[in-house]
């Protein structure tokens, strides 16, 4: 299912790029992409800068979710929320639509995608809903976003995916939850969930490494990821078991080992078994995890997994790296956005107000 000539050609070019070379066309200021709804419940995506100024907006046919920035061409891609079948590529600064991408018949998107370092290929998580298998679809961004292949995600319900620092290995959050469009967003296999964190060779779909939590924790769905320059992966979890349970909701992965992270009891209680987004600060030293049901984001030291602090934001889910070490950008469903620096409680900067009800994710330029 893979056009190997296209894949190998694209990845050969990517492999020759020195670190940072793919950023040659990136803007000097930091840009962010997020889906949002307006007061009329119409669906959109927007690009804004580090000061919160909205540079462009586009309408979406249904609710959006995550996104991706092309590393050199000034384009953004907004993905549909599960079980949507569309993604829209557009010019980040003008909003001009470049392409509308459709998932193949029998598949839908899971709301997340990522470009190769040179921008040639776009990878996206998909559900082959007749078989129930997770898949990674591949699109040639250099040729009108033509589909050129796919491979297995090696699990069920793949959600977020990120490239590892080598630029070749994909980290994929297989949430383990079986769904089908005929059942809407209903979860069909909770008793038998089998979530995994899969590392996959993006050139051929080979499973490089697979990590599971202990069997008794199989109802912790692995959903969102953040990758540090040193190869650590921060993982945000969503618990599908009894509401009164309070399992860990975050783990740090390194070299094949998953370390569950501790949270203060009152913070864990407020999170209500649900994490919404994960992000690393630009230095890769602080992991941020949002918890919209708890109206907070929690932060951890990547070095040793220590809980550092939490910040309050009503219905806050969007989370992305800010401009400097320990800096983060947060957004909420009530339209609020703020800049937060870990270790400087009380110095939060509120970005300009908008009528947007921001959706779950903020994608930074070069996520």
Short mmCIF file of C-alpha atoms in Angstrom, two decimals:
data_model
loop_
_atom_site.label_atom_id
_atom_site.label_comp_id
_atom_site.label_asym_id
_atom_site.label_seq_id
_atom_site.Cartn_x
_atom_site.Cartn_y
_atom_site.Cartn_z
CA UNK A 1 0.00 0.00 0.00
CA UNK A 2 3.05 2.26 -0.15
CA UNK A 3 4.39 4.00 -3.26
CA UNK A 4 7.95 3.11 -2.35
CA UNK A 5 9.57 5.23 -5.07
CA UNK A 6 7.89 8.38 -3.76
CA UNK A 7 8.57 7.49 -0.14
CA UNK A 8 12.21 6.59 -0.57
CA UNK A 9 12.89 9.65 -2.71
CA UNK A 10 11.29 11.97 -0.17
CA UNK A 11 12.95 10.39 2.83
CA UNK A 12 16.35 10.34 1.15
CA UNK A 13 16.12 14.12 0.77
CA UNK A 14 14.99 14.51 4.39
CA UNK A 15 17.88 12.41 5.62
CA UNK A 16 20.38 14.72 3.92
CA UNK A 17 19.06 17.79 5.68
CA UNK A 18 21.21 18.99 8.58
CA UNK A 19 19.34 19.79 11.81
CA UNK A 20 17.28 22.95 11.33
CA UNK A 21 17.74 23.06 7.56
CA UNK A 22 14.06 22.42 6.94
CA UNK A 23 13.26 25.63 8.80
CA UNK A 24 14.86 27.90 6.24
CA UNK A 25 11.48 29.16 5.06
CA UNK A 26 9.92 29.42 8.49
CA UNK A 27 8.78 32.83 9.71
CA UNK A 28 10.85 34.69 12.27
CA UNK A 29 7.88 35.01 14.62
CA UNK A 30 6.17 31.95 16.06
CA UNK A 31 2.83 30.97 14.50
CA UNK A 32 0.05 28.80 15.88
CA UNK A 33 -2.85 26.89 14.35
CA UNK A 34 -6.07 25.98 16.13
CA UNK A 35 -9.60 24.95 15.25
CA UNK A 36 -12.45 26.89 16.82
CA UNK A 37 -16.21 27.36 16.80
CA UNK A 38 -17.93 30.73 16.74
CA UNK A 39 -20.98 31.79 18.72
CA UNK A 40 -23.23 30.34 16.00
CA UNK A 41 -21.48 26.96 16.33
CA UNK A 42 -19.97 27.26 12.87
CA UNK A 43 -16.60 25.57 12.51
CA UNK A 44 -13.32 27.24 11.57
CA UNK A 45 -9.54 27.10 11.81
CA UNK A 46 -7.28 30.06 12.55
CA UNK A 47 -3.60 30.94 12.46
CA UNK A 48 -2.37 33.45 15.04
CA UNK A 49 1.03 34.82 15.98
CA UNK A 50 2.90 34.85 19.28
CA UNK A 51 1.13 38.06 20.31
CA UNK A 52 -2.26 36.47 19.75
CA UNK A 53 -3.06 38.41 16.57
CA UNK A 54 -5.20 36.32 14.22
CA UNK A 55 -3.60 36.28 10.77
CA UNK A 56 -6.11 34.15 8.89
CA UNK A 57 -9.24 32.06 9.35
CA UNK A 58 -10.94 29.50 7.14
CA UNK A 59 -14.35 27.81 7.42
CA UNK A 60 -14.43 24.06 8.02
CA UNK A 61 -17.26 21.73 6.94
CA UNK A 62 -17.41 20.20 10.42
CA UNK A 63 -15.61 20.41 13.73
CA UNK A 64 -11.82 20.49 13.53
CA UNK A 65 -9.29 18.98 15.89
CA UNK A 66 -5.51 19.03 15.40
CA UNK A 67 -3.30 20.31 12.63
CA UNK A 68 0.12 20.53 11.05
CA UNK A 69 2.31 23.27 9.58
CA UNK A 70 4.30 22.69 6.41
CA UNK A 71 7.90 23.36 7.51
CA UNK A 72 8.94 25.59 4.60
CA UNK A 73 5.97 26.56 2.44
CA UNK A 74 3.86 28.67 4.79
CA UNK A 75 0.91 26.27 4.63
CA UNK A 76 -1.19 24.84 7.43
CA UNK A 77 -3.40 21.74 7.46
CA UNK A 78 -6.47 21.52 9.71
CA UNK A 79 -7.80 18.00 10.35
CA UNK A 80 -11.37 16.94 11.08
CA UNK A 81 -12.32 15.62 14.47
CA UNK A 82 -13.09 11.89 14.57
CA UNK A 83 -14.96 10.50 12.62
CA UNK A 84 -14.45 13.24 10.03
CA UNK A 85 -13.12 12.48 6.56
CA UNK A 86 -11.54 15.83 5.60
CA UNK A 87 -8.44 17.91 6.09
CA UNK A 88 -7.95 21.39 4.63
CA UNK A 89 -4.56 22.74 3.52
CA UNK A 90 -4.36 26.53 3.32
CA UNK A 91 -1.92 29.42 3.22
CA UNK A 92 -1.24 30.32 6.83
CA UNK A 93 -1.08 34.08 6.34
CA UNK A 94 -3.87 34.60 3.80
CA UNK A 95 -6.30 31.75 4.40
CA UNK A 96 -6.30 30.79 0.72
CA UNK A 97 -7.27 27.12 0.48
CA UNK A 98 -4.64 25.06 -1.32
CA UNK A 99 -6.26 21.62 -1.17
CA UNK A 100 -9.04 19.67 0.48
CA UNK A 101 -7.85 16.22 1.46
CA UNK A 102 -10.33 13.36 1.79
CA UNK A 103 -9.75 10.08 3.55
CA UNK A 104 -10.26 7.03 1.32
CA UNK A 105 -13.56 5.18 1.30
CA UNK A 106 -13.89 3.02 4.38
CA UNK A 107 -11.58 5.22 6.45
CA UNK A 108 -11.78 8.38 8.52
CA UNK A 109 -9.25 10.66 10.15
CA UNK A 110 -8.47 10.79 13.87
CA UNK A 111 -7.66 14.49 13.86
CA UNK A 112 -3.85 14.54 13.76
CA UNK A 113 -1.07 14.62 11.17
CA UNK A 114 2.59 15.54 10.79
CA UNK A 115 4.93 16.53 7.94
CA UNK A 116 8.36 15.14 7.20
CA UNK A 117 11.20 17.58 7.91
CA UNK A 118 11.44 18.66 4.26
CA UNK A 119 7.65 18.96 3.89
CA UNK A 120 7.43 16.41 1.10
CA UNK A 121 5.12 13.97 2.86
CA UNK A 122 2.21 14.31 5.27
CA UNK A 123 1.34 11.42 7.59
CA UNK A 124 -2.10 11.18 9.26
CA UNK A 125 -3.77 8.74 11.65
CA UNK A 126 -6.77 6.89 10.21
CA UNK A 127 -9.36 4.28 11.13
CA UNK A 128 -9.99 1.41 8.70
CA UNK A 129 -13.41 1.05 10.21
CA UNK A 130 -14.53 -2.11 8.43
CA UNK A 131 -11.63 -4.08 9.91
CA UNK A 132 -11.16 -1.93 13.02
CA UNK A 133 -7.45 -1.60 12.32
CA UNK A 134 -5.55 1.63 12.83
CA UNK A 135 -3.60 3.03 9.90
CA UNK A 136 -1.22 5.82 8.96
CA UNK A 137 -2.12 7.45 5.65
CA UNK A 138 0.59 9.11 3.55
CA UNK A 139 0.07 12.11 1.28
CA UNK A 140 2.50 13.75 -1.16
CA UNK A 141 2.41 17.45 -0.29
CA UNK A 142 4.71 18.24 -3.23
CA UNK A 143 2.08 16.92 -5.66
CA UNK A 144 -1.22 18.45 -4.60
CA UNK A 145 -1.51 16.29 -1.49
CA UNK A 146 -1.93 13.14 -3.57
CA UNK A 147 -2.28 9.97 -1.54
CA UNK A 148 0.74 7.73 -2.04
CA UNK A 149 0.27 4.97 0.52
CA UNK A 150 -0.51 3.80 4.00
CA UNK A 151 0.69 1.33 6.59
CA UNK A 152 -0.62 -0.18 9.81
CA UNK A 153 -0.43 1.79 13.05
CA UNK A 154 0.05 -1.56 14.80
CA UNK A 155 -2.92 -0.94 17.03
CA UNK A 156 -6.52 0.22 17.30
CA UNK A 157 -7.61 3.84 17.41
CA UNK A 158 -4.38 5.71 16.57
CA UNK A 159 -4.70 9.31 17.65
CA UNK A 160 -1.74 11.68 17.83
CA UNK A 161 1.55 10.99 16.06
CA UNK A 162 4.89 12.79 16.18
CA UNK A 163 8.28 12.35 14.60
CA UNK A 164 11.11 11.35 16.89
CA UNK A 165 14.32 13.46 16.79
CA UNK A 166 15.84 11.22 14.08
CA UNK A 167 13.20 12.51 11.63
CA UNK A 168 12.45 8.96 10.49
CA UNK A 169 10.74 7.18 13.37
CA UNK A 170 7.10 7.99 14.09
CA UNK A 171 5.76 7.83 17.64
CA UNK A 172 2.09 6.83 17.44
CA UNK A 173 -0.46 6.89 20.27
CA UNK A 174 -2.70 3.88 19.64
CA UNK A 175 -5.58 4.71 21.96
CA UNK A 176 -6.93 1.15 21.88
CA UNK A 177 -10.56 2.22 21.46
CA UNK A 178 -12.59 0.66 18.65
CA UNK A 179 -15.12 2.96 16.93
CA UNK A 180 -17.26 2.92 13.79
CA UNK A 181 -18.96 5.87 12.05
CA UNK A 182 -22.30 4.04 12.17
CA UNK A 183 -22.06 4.26 15.96
CA UNK A 184 -21.07 7.92 16.04
CA UNK A 185 -18.49 8.51 18.77
CA UNK A 186 -19.53 5.49 20.85
CA UNK A 187 -16.65 3.35 22.15
CA UNK A 188 -17.20 -0.29 21.22
CA UNK A 189 -14.54 -2.33 23.03
CA UNK A 190 -13.83 -0.84 26.46
CA UNK A 191 -13.56 -4.24 28.25
CA UNK A 192 -10.91 -5.38 25.75
CA UNK A 193 -8.97 -2.17 25.15
CA UNK A 194 -5.29 -2.62 24.29
CA UNK A 195 -3.61 0.81 24.00
CA UNK A 196 0.03 1.01 22.90
CA UNK A 197 2.75 3.53 22.21
CA UNK A 198 4.22 2.39 18.89
CA UNK A 199 7.47 3.52 17.31
CA UNK A 200 7.26 2.93 13.56
CA UNK A 201 9.78 3.32 10.74
CA UNK A 202 8.09 5.87 8.48
CA UNK A 203 9.83 4.56 5.35
CA UNK A 204 8.17 1.15 5.35
CA UNK A 205 5.81 0.86 8.33
CA UNK A 206 8.02 -1.53 10.28
CA UNK A 207 7.26 -1.64 14.00
CA UNK A 208 10.48 -0.61 15.75
CA UNK A 209 9.31 -0.76 19.35
CA UNK A 210 6.04 -1.09 21.25
CA UNK A 211 5.23 -0.10 24.82
CA UNK A 212 2.24 -1.09 26.93
CA UNK A 213 1.30 -0.15 30.45
CA UNK A 214 0.69 -3.01 32.91
CA UNK A 215 -2.34 -5.11 31.97
CA UNK A 216 -4.39 -3.85 34.92
CA UNK A 217 -4.09 -0.36 33.39
CA UNK A 218 -5.42 -1.33 29.96
CA UNK A 219 -8.31 1.15 30.25
CA UNK A 220 -5.86 4.07 30.18
CA UNK A 221 -6.17 5.20 26.58
CA UNK A 222 -2.90 6.53 25.15
CA UNK A 223 -4.04 9.67 23.30
CA UNK A 224 -1.62 12.58 23.02
CA UNK A 225 2.14 12.89 22.72
CA UNK A 226 4.92 15.43 23.03
CA UNK A 227 8.50 14.61 22.00
CA UNK A 228 11.58 16.26 23.50
CA UNK A 229 14.84 16.81 21.57
CA UNK A 230 16.48 14.15 23.74
CA UNK A 231 13.96 11.52 22.64
CA UNK A 232 11.75 11.52 25.73
CA UNK A 233 8.03 11.22 25.02
CA UNK A 234 5.41 12.77 27.28
CA UNK A 235 2.09 10.94 27.08
CA UNK A 236 -1.37 12.18 28.08
CA UNK A 237 -3.91 9.52 29.04
CA UNK A 238 -7.69 9.24 29.22
CA UNK A 239 -9.19 6.68 31.59
CA UNK A 240 -12.17 4.63 30.40
CA UNK A 241 -12.85 2.78 33.67
CA UNK A 242 -15.09 3.57 36.66
CA UNK A 243 -15.49 7.29 37.28
CA UNK A 244 -14.55 6.96 40.94
CA UNK A 245 -11.12 5.49 40.12
CA UNK A 246 -8.12 7.80 40.15
CA UNK A 247 -5.34 6.16 38.11
CA UNK A 248 -2.22 8.02 36.94
CA UNK A 249 -2.90 10.13 33.85
CA UNK A 250 0.59 10.93 32.54
CA UNK A 251 3.70 8.96 31.72
CA UNK A 252 7.17 9.74 30.43
CA UNK A 253 8.78 7.31 27.98
CA UNK A 254 12.49 6.94 27.41
CA UNK A 255 14.49 4.10 25.86
CA UNK A 256 11.56 1.71 25.96
CA UNK A 257 10.57 2.38 29.57
CA UNK A 258 7.34 4.12 30.62
CA UNK A 259 7.38 5.93 33.97
CA UNK A 260 3.99 6.90 35.38
CA UNK A 261 4.08 10.36 36.93
CA UNK A 262 2.62 11.38 40.27
CA UNK A 263 0.24 14.29 40.73
CA UNK A 264 -0.96 15.91 43.96
CA UNK A 265 -4.14 14.20 45.09
CA UNK A 266 -6.35 17.27 44.75
CA UNK A 267 -5.00 18.00 41.26
CA UNK A 268 -5.57 14.42 40.12
CA UNK A 269 -9.09 14.53 41.56
CA UNK A 270 -9.93 17.69 39.63
CA UNK A 271 -8.71 16.24 36.32
CA UNK A 272 -11.57 13.70 36.29
CA UNK A 273 -9.56 11.01 34.51
CA UNK A 274 -9.11 13.07 31.35
CA UNK A 275 -6.10 14.76 29.75
CA UNK A 276 -6.67 16.78 26.60
CA UNK A 277 -3.31 17.76 25.14
CA UNK A 278 0.45 17.40 25.61
CA UNK A 279 3.33 19.77 24.79
CA UNK A 280 7.03 20.20 25.52
CA UNK A 281 8.58 23.61 26.12
CA UNK A 282 11.12 24.70 23.45
CA UNK A 283 14.04 23.44 25.55
CA UNK A 284 12.49 20.01 26.02
CA UNK A 285 12.84 20.25 29.80
CA UNK A 286 9.23 20.81 30.83
CA UNK A 287 6.22 18.69 29.87
CA UNK A 288 2.79 20.29 29.91
CA UNK A 289 -0.48 18.34 30.08
CA UNK A 290 -3.90 20.00 29.83
CA UNK A 291 -6.98 18.79 31.70
CA UNK A 292 -10.07 20.69 30.49
CA UNK A 293 -12.46 18.94 32.87
CA UNK A 294 -10.30 20.12 35.73
CA UNK A 295 -9.86 23.64 34.30
CA UNK A 296 -6.09 23.31 34.56
CA UNK A 297 -2.79 22.45 32.94
CA UNK A 298 -0.12 20.53 34.87
CA UNK A 299 3.64 20.73 34.32
CA UNK A 300 6.42 18.22 34.97
CA UNK A 301 10.23 18.15 34.84
CA UNK A 302 11.32 15.93 31.95
CA UNK A 303 14.59 15.08 33.70
CA UNK A 304 13.03 13.23 36.62
CA UNK A 305 9.24 13.37 36.15
CA UNK A 306 8.65 15.70 39.11
CA UNK A 307 5.36 17.57 39.26
CA UNK A 308 6.24 21.27 39.11
CA UNK A 309 2.98 23.20 39.24
CA UNK A 310 -0.43 23.67 37.70
CA UNK A 311 -2.13 26.72 36.26
CA UNK A 312 -5.87 27.37 36.23
CA UNK A 313 -7.71 27.99 32.96
CA UNK A 314 -11.44 27.33 32.70
CA UNK A 315 -12.11 24.73 29.98
CA UNK A 316 -8.45 24.99 28.99
CA UNK A 317 -7.30 22.32 26.55
CA UNK A 318 -5.09 23.85 23.85
CA UNK A 319 -1.41 23.74 24.80
CA UNK A 320 1.76 24.50 22.83
CA UNK A 321 5.37 25.57 23.42
CA UNK A 322 5.94 29.29 23.80
CA UNK A 323 8.92 31.40 22.78
CA UNK A 324 11.50 30.38 25.38
CA UNK A 325 12.41 27.81 28.04
CA UNK A 326 9.47 26.85 30.28
CA UNK A 327 7.10 28.99 28.15
CA UNK A 328 3.70 27.70 27.05
CA UNK A 329 0.67 29.00 25.16
CA UNK A 330 -2.75 27.88 26.42
CA UNK A 331 -6.27 28.26 25.03
CA UNK A 332 -9.77 27.52 26.24
CA UNK A 333 -13.25 26.84 24.98
CA UNK A 334 -14.41 30.18 26.38
CA UNK A 335 -12.12 32.13 24.05
CA UNK A 336 -9.30 32.88 26.45
CA UNK A 337 -5.62 32.48 25.52
CA UNK A 338 -2.67 33.07 27.78
CA UNK A 339 1.12 32.83 27.94
CA UNK A 340 2.43 30.98 30.98
CA UNK A 341 6.02 30.52 32.15
CA UNK A 342 6.52 27.61 34.53
CA UNK A 343 8.08 28.84 37.76
CA UNK A 344 6.59 32.32 37.43
CA UNK A 345 3.10 31.92 38.82
CA UNK A 346 1.13 35.15 38.69
CA UNK A 347 2.99 36.53 35.68
CA UNK A 348 0.64 35.05 33.09
CA UNK A 349 -0.01 37.26 30.11
CA UNK A 350 -3.51 37.27 28.65
CA UNK A 351 -3.58 37.41 24.86
CA UNK A 352 -6.16 39.56 23.03
CA UNK A 353 -9.73 38.40 23.52
CA UNK A 354 -11.61 36.84 20.63
CA UNK A 355 -15.05 35.43 19.91
CA UNK A 356 -13.48 32.03 19.18
CA UNK A 357 -14.33 28.99 21.26
CA UNK A 358 -10.95 27.32 20.85
CA UNK A 359 -10.90 23.59 20.24
CA UNK A 360 -8.67 20.96 21.84
CA UNK A 361 -5.29 21.67 20.28
CA UNK A 362 -2.82 24.38 19.37
CA UNK A 363 -0.25 23.42 16.75
CA UNK A 364 2.96 25.48 16.73
CA UNK A 365 5.03 26.09 13.62
CA UNK A 366 7.19 22.97 13.41
CA UNK A 367 5.28 20.86 15.93
#
